[in-house]
Structure formats: C-alpha cells, structure tokens
N, CA, C and O of each residue as an XYZ file, in Angstrom:
272
protein
N      10.005      6.279    -19.423
C       8.692      5.876    -19.857
C       8.447      6.507    -21.210
O       8.891      7.624    -21.478
N       7.730      5.778    -22.069
C       7.390      6.328    -23.366
C       5.959      5.961    -23.717
O       5.386      5.023    -23.164
N       5.404      6.705    -24.631
C       4.061      6.406    -25.133
C       4.235      5.917    -26.554
O       4.868      6.572    -27.382
N       3.661      4.751    -26.826
C       3.776      4.183    -28.164
C       2.438      4.319    -28.879
O       1.411      3.865    -28.374
N       2.450      4.944    -30.051
C       1.222      5.112    -30.810
C       1.026      3.988    -31.824
O      -0.099      3.745    -32.261
N       2.084      3.312    -32.197
C       1.971      2.182    -33.108
C       1.789      0.910    -32.291
O       2.173      0.846    -31.123
N       1.202     -0.091    -32.916
C       1.033     -1.358    -32.216
C       2.389     -1.982    -31.952
O       3.241     -2.045    -32.839
N       2.581     -2.439    -30.734
C       3.839     -3.093    -30.383
C       3.865     -4.491    -30.970
O       2.821     -5.051    -31.304
N       5.033     -5.043    -31.092
C       5.193     -6.367    -31.667
C       4.963     -7.444    -30.617
O       5.833     -8.280    -30.374
N       3.795     -7.423    -29.999
C       3.405     -8.488    -29.066
C       2.041     -9.003    -29.500
O       1.172     -8.214    -29.872
N       1.844    -10.311    -29.459
C       0.548    -10.857    -29.868
C      -0.553    -10.511    -28.864
O      -0.277    -10.285    -27.686
N      -1.781    -10.473    -29.329
C      -2.911    -10.172    -28.442
C      -2.957    -11.127    -27.253
O      -3.347    -10.725    -26.157
N      -2.571    -12.366    -27.451
C      -2.607    -13.357    -26.366
C      -1.625    -13.018    -25.247
O      -1.741    -13.562    -24.148
N      -0.663    -12.135    -25.501
C       0.331    -11.778    -24.483
C      -0.209    -10.783    -23.471
O       0.369    -10.627    -22.395
N      -1.304    -10.106    -23.791
C      -1.861     -9.088    -22.896
C      -2.619     -9.742    -21.751
O      -3.427    -10.646    -21.958
N      -2.344     -9.270    -20.540
C      -2.970     -9.813    -19.325
C      -3.760     -8.697    -18.667
O      -3.225     -7.622    -18.396
N      -5.053     -8.960    -18.409
C      -5.905     -7.955    -17.769
C      -5.704     -7.983    -16.264
O      -5.440     -9.034    -15.680
N      -5.830     -6.832    -15.649
C      -5.692     -6.709    -14.199
C      -6.622     -7.671    -13.477
O      -7.770     -7.855    -13.882
N      -6.129     -8.283    -12.414
C      -6.968     -9.192    -11.618
C      -8.043     -8.424    -10.865
O      -8.982     -9.028    -10.346
N      -7.921     -7.102    -10.796
C      -8.930     -6.268    -10.142
C     -10.056     -5.882    -11.092
O     -11.012     -5.220    -10.685
N      -9.953     -6.286    -12.345
C     -10.991     -5.983    -13.314
C     -12.218     -6.828    -13.015
O     -12.125     -8.047    -12.872
N     -13.367     -6.172    -12.923
C     -14.605     -6.893    -12.620
C     -15.365     -7.275    -13.865
O     -16.299     -8.073    -13.790
N     -14.994     -6.732    -15.008
C     -15.717     -7.019    -16.231
C     -16.984     -6.191    -16.369
O     -17.760     -6.406    -17.299
N     -17.208     -5.245    -15.458
C     -18.406     -4.415    -15.501
C     -18.171     -3.078    -16.192
O     -18.946     -2.141    -16.000
N     -17.127     -2.978    -16.984
C     -16.870     -1.757    -17.733
C     -16.123     -0.692    -16.957
O     -16.097      0.466    -17.372
N     -15.515     -1.058    -15.842
C     -14.757     -0.087    -15.054
C     -13.403      0.188    -15.640
O     -13.120     -0.200    -16.773
N     -12.565      0.852    -14.885
C     -11.222      1.177    -15.336
C     -10.344     -0.069    -15.267
O     -10.056     -0.575    -14.183
N      -9.934     -0.546    -16.402
C      -9.129     -1.768    -16.473
C      -7.851     -1.494    -17.252
O      -7.857     -0.769    -18.247
N      -6.774     -2.075    -16.794
C      -5.521     -1.994    -17.528
C      -5.075     -3.398    -17.904
O      -5.432     -4.381    -17.254
N      -4.301     -3.466    -18.949
C      -3.691     -4.713    -19.380
C      -2.202     -4.464    -19.532
O      -1.775     -3.357    -19.859
N      -1.426     -5.493    -19.296
C       0.024     -5.398    -19.453
C       0.506     -6.546    -20.322
O      -0.118     -7.605    -20.386
N       1.619     -6.317    -20.983
C       2.266     -7.352    -21.786
C       3.768     -7.175    -21.668
O       4.274     -6.053    -21.704
N       4.466     -8.266    -21.531
C       5.929     -8.227    -21.469
C       6.485     -8.177    -22.888
O       6.082     -8.948    -23.758
N       7.407     -7.264    -23.098
C       8.134     -7.171    -24.356
C       9.618     -7.223    -24.002
O       9.965     -7.225    -22.821
N      10.469     -7.264    -24.965
C      11.898     -7.368    -24.699
C      12.376     -6.157    -23.894
O      12.425     -5.040    -24.408
N      12.726     -6.390    -22.635
C      13.282     -5.355    -21.779
C      12.318     -4.309    -21.272
O      12.738     -3.361    -20.609
N      11.016     -4.455    -21.568
C      10.049     -3.475    -21.113
C       8.685     -4.124    -20.887
O       8.441     -5.266    -21.277
N       7.827     -3.372    -20.256
C       6.450     -3.813    -20.033
C       5.546     -2.782    -20.688
O       5.703     -1.579    -20.480
N       4.600     -3.264    -21.480
C       3.644     -2.389    -22.146
C       2.365     -2.350    -21.329
O       1.947     -3.367    -20.776
N       1.740     -1.179    -21.250
C       0.532     -0.988    -20.459
C      -0.494     -0.301    -21.354
O      -0.175      0.677    -22.030
N      -1.733     -0.813    -21.360
C      -2.774     -0.199    -22.185
C      -4.120     -0.232    -21.474
O      -4.311     -0.972    -20.510
N      -5.039      0.573    -21.961
C      -6.409      0.604    -21.476
C      -7.156     -0.551    -22.140
O      -7.203     -0.627    -23.368
N      -7.734     -1.444    -21.352
C      -8.388     -2.613    -21.930
C      -9.625     -2.250    -22.749
O     -10.048     -3.020    -23.611
N     -10.200     -1.088    -22.485
C     -11.383     -0.661    -23.236
C     -11.011     -0.029    -24.573
O     -11.863      0.097    -25.453
N      -9.755      0.371    -24.737
C      -9.273      0.984    -25.970
C      -7.924      0.380    -26.349
O      -6.907      1.074    -26.334
N      -7.910     -0.901    -26.687
C      -6.626     -1.582    -26.913
C      -5.810     -1.041    -28.083
O      -4.594     -1.227    -28.117
N      -6.443     -0.385    -29.028
C      -5.695      0.144    -30.171
C      -5.146      1.540    -29.908
O      -4.374      2.061    -30.713
N      -5.531      2.145    -28.806
C      -5.062      3.497    -28.473
C      -3.606      3.452    -28.016
O      -2.998      2.385    -27.928
N      -3.069      4.616    -27.732
C      -1.684      4.717    -27.264
C      -1.476      3.893    -26.007
O      -2.404      3.695    -25.222
N      -0.281      3.426    -25.826
C       0.064      2.637    -24.637
C       1.362      3.144    -24.049
O       2.147      3.814    -24.719
N       1.571      2.821    -22.808
C       2.804      3.198    -22.131
C       3.807      2.058    -22.227
O       3.426      0.888    -22.268
N       5.072      2.399    -22.261
C       6.150      1.415    -22.207
C       7.076      1.826    -21.080
O       7.600      2.940    -21.075
N       7.278      0.929    -20.123
C       8.185      1.208    -19.009
C       9.209      0.086    -18.942
O       8.945     -1.040    -19.365
N      10.361      0.403    -18.411
C      11.397     -0.606    -18.249
C      10.948     -1.702    -17.292
O      10.139     -1.466    -16.395
N      11.476     -2.884    -17.491
C      11.097     -4.021    -16.650
C      11.412     -3.760    -15.179
O      10.629     -4.142    -14.309
N      12.536     -3.121    -14.887
C      12.889     -2.809    -13.497
C      11.924     -1.796    -12.895
O      11.542     -1.918    -11.731
N      11.529     -0.796    -13.683
C      10.566      0.199    -13.196
C       9.225     -0.464    -12.899
O       8.588     -0.149    -11.893
N       8.793     -1.376    -13.763
C       7.523     -2.078    -13.540
C       7.595     -2.923    -12.274
O       6.658     -2.921    -11.475
N       8.690     -3.639    -12.084
C       8.850     -4.470    -10.887
C       8.799     -3.603     -9.633
O       8.189     -3.988     -8.635
N       9.438     -2.432     -9.681
C       9.390     -1.517     -8.538
C       7.980     -1.008     -8.278
O       7.565     -0.896     -7.124
N       7.247     -0.701     -9.329
C       5.856     -0.263     -9.176
C       5.004     -1.340     -8.547
O       4.216     -1.060     -7.644
N       5.151     -2.574     -9.013
C       4.362     -3.684     -8.464
C       4.700     -3.896     -6.978
O       3.800     -4.110     -6.166
N       5.985     -3.838     -6.621
C       6.371     -3.952     -5.216
C       5.745     -2.847     -4.362
O       5.233     -3.105     -3.272
N       5.793     -1.621     -4.872
C       5.216     -0.486     -4.149
C       3.703     -0.650     -4.010
O       3.152     -0.427     -2.932
N       3.043     -1.030     -5.073
C       1.584     -1.187     -5.044
C       1.161     -2.313     -4.101
O       0.096     -2.251     -3.487
N       2.000     -3.340     -3.992
C       1.696     -4.466     -3.101
C       2.081     -4.172     -1.663
O       1.790     -4.956     -0.760
N       2.740     -3.032     -1.455
C       3.139     -2.651     -0.098
C       4.300     -3.440      0.451
O       4.406     -3.614      1.665
N       5.178     -3.923     -0.412
C       6.337     -4.717      0.027
C       7.595     -3.935     -0.081
O       8.668     -4.443      0.245
C-alpha cells in the first residue's frame, strides 16, 4: 500500500463513491481503478492524499467486507 500526494492520472469521472454514502456529509470514500491498482480517497477532500493498493489486495478486501 502507498500514499500518493500527487494527483493520480485518472479522470474525475473514474472516481466512484461508496454506495453506503448518504450524501449527508458523513464519512465517504471513493475509489478509482488505475493500471494494476485501486486508488482510494476521502470524497470530502478529493485533492488530499490518497491510498493506492494492488488490485488483488482490493479484491480481497471487498470479499472480506462482503463476508464471502
């Protein structure tokens, strides 16, 4: 995992907000697929630092979070 302080080379349209986001200003994350990795950022601070994890690590996290 790494933290990226520069903007990644993904367009704004590539970012997907969590389906659990209510739009009421709560804790929301957004993800975007990049070559071989998944970028994760705070939707309230999109220009701030973001995490980059490998695609396999992200898939494992999603499986674990879904309880599968």
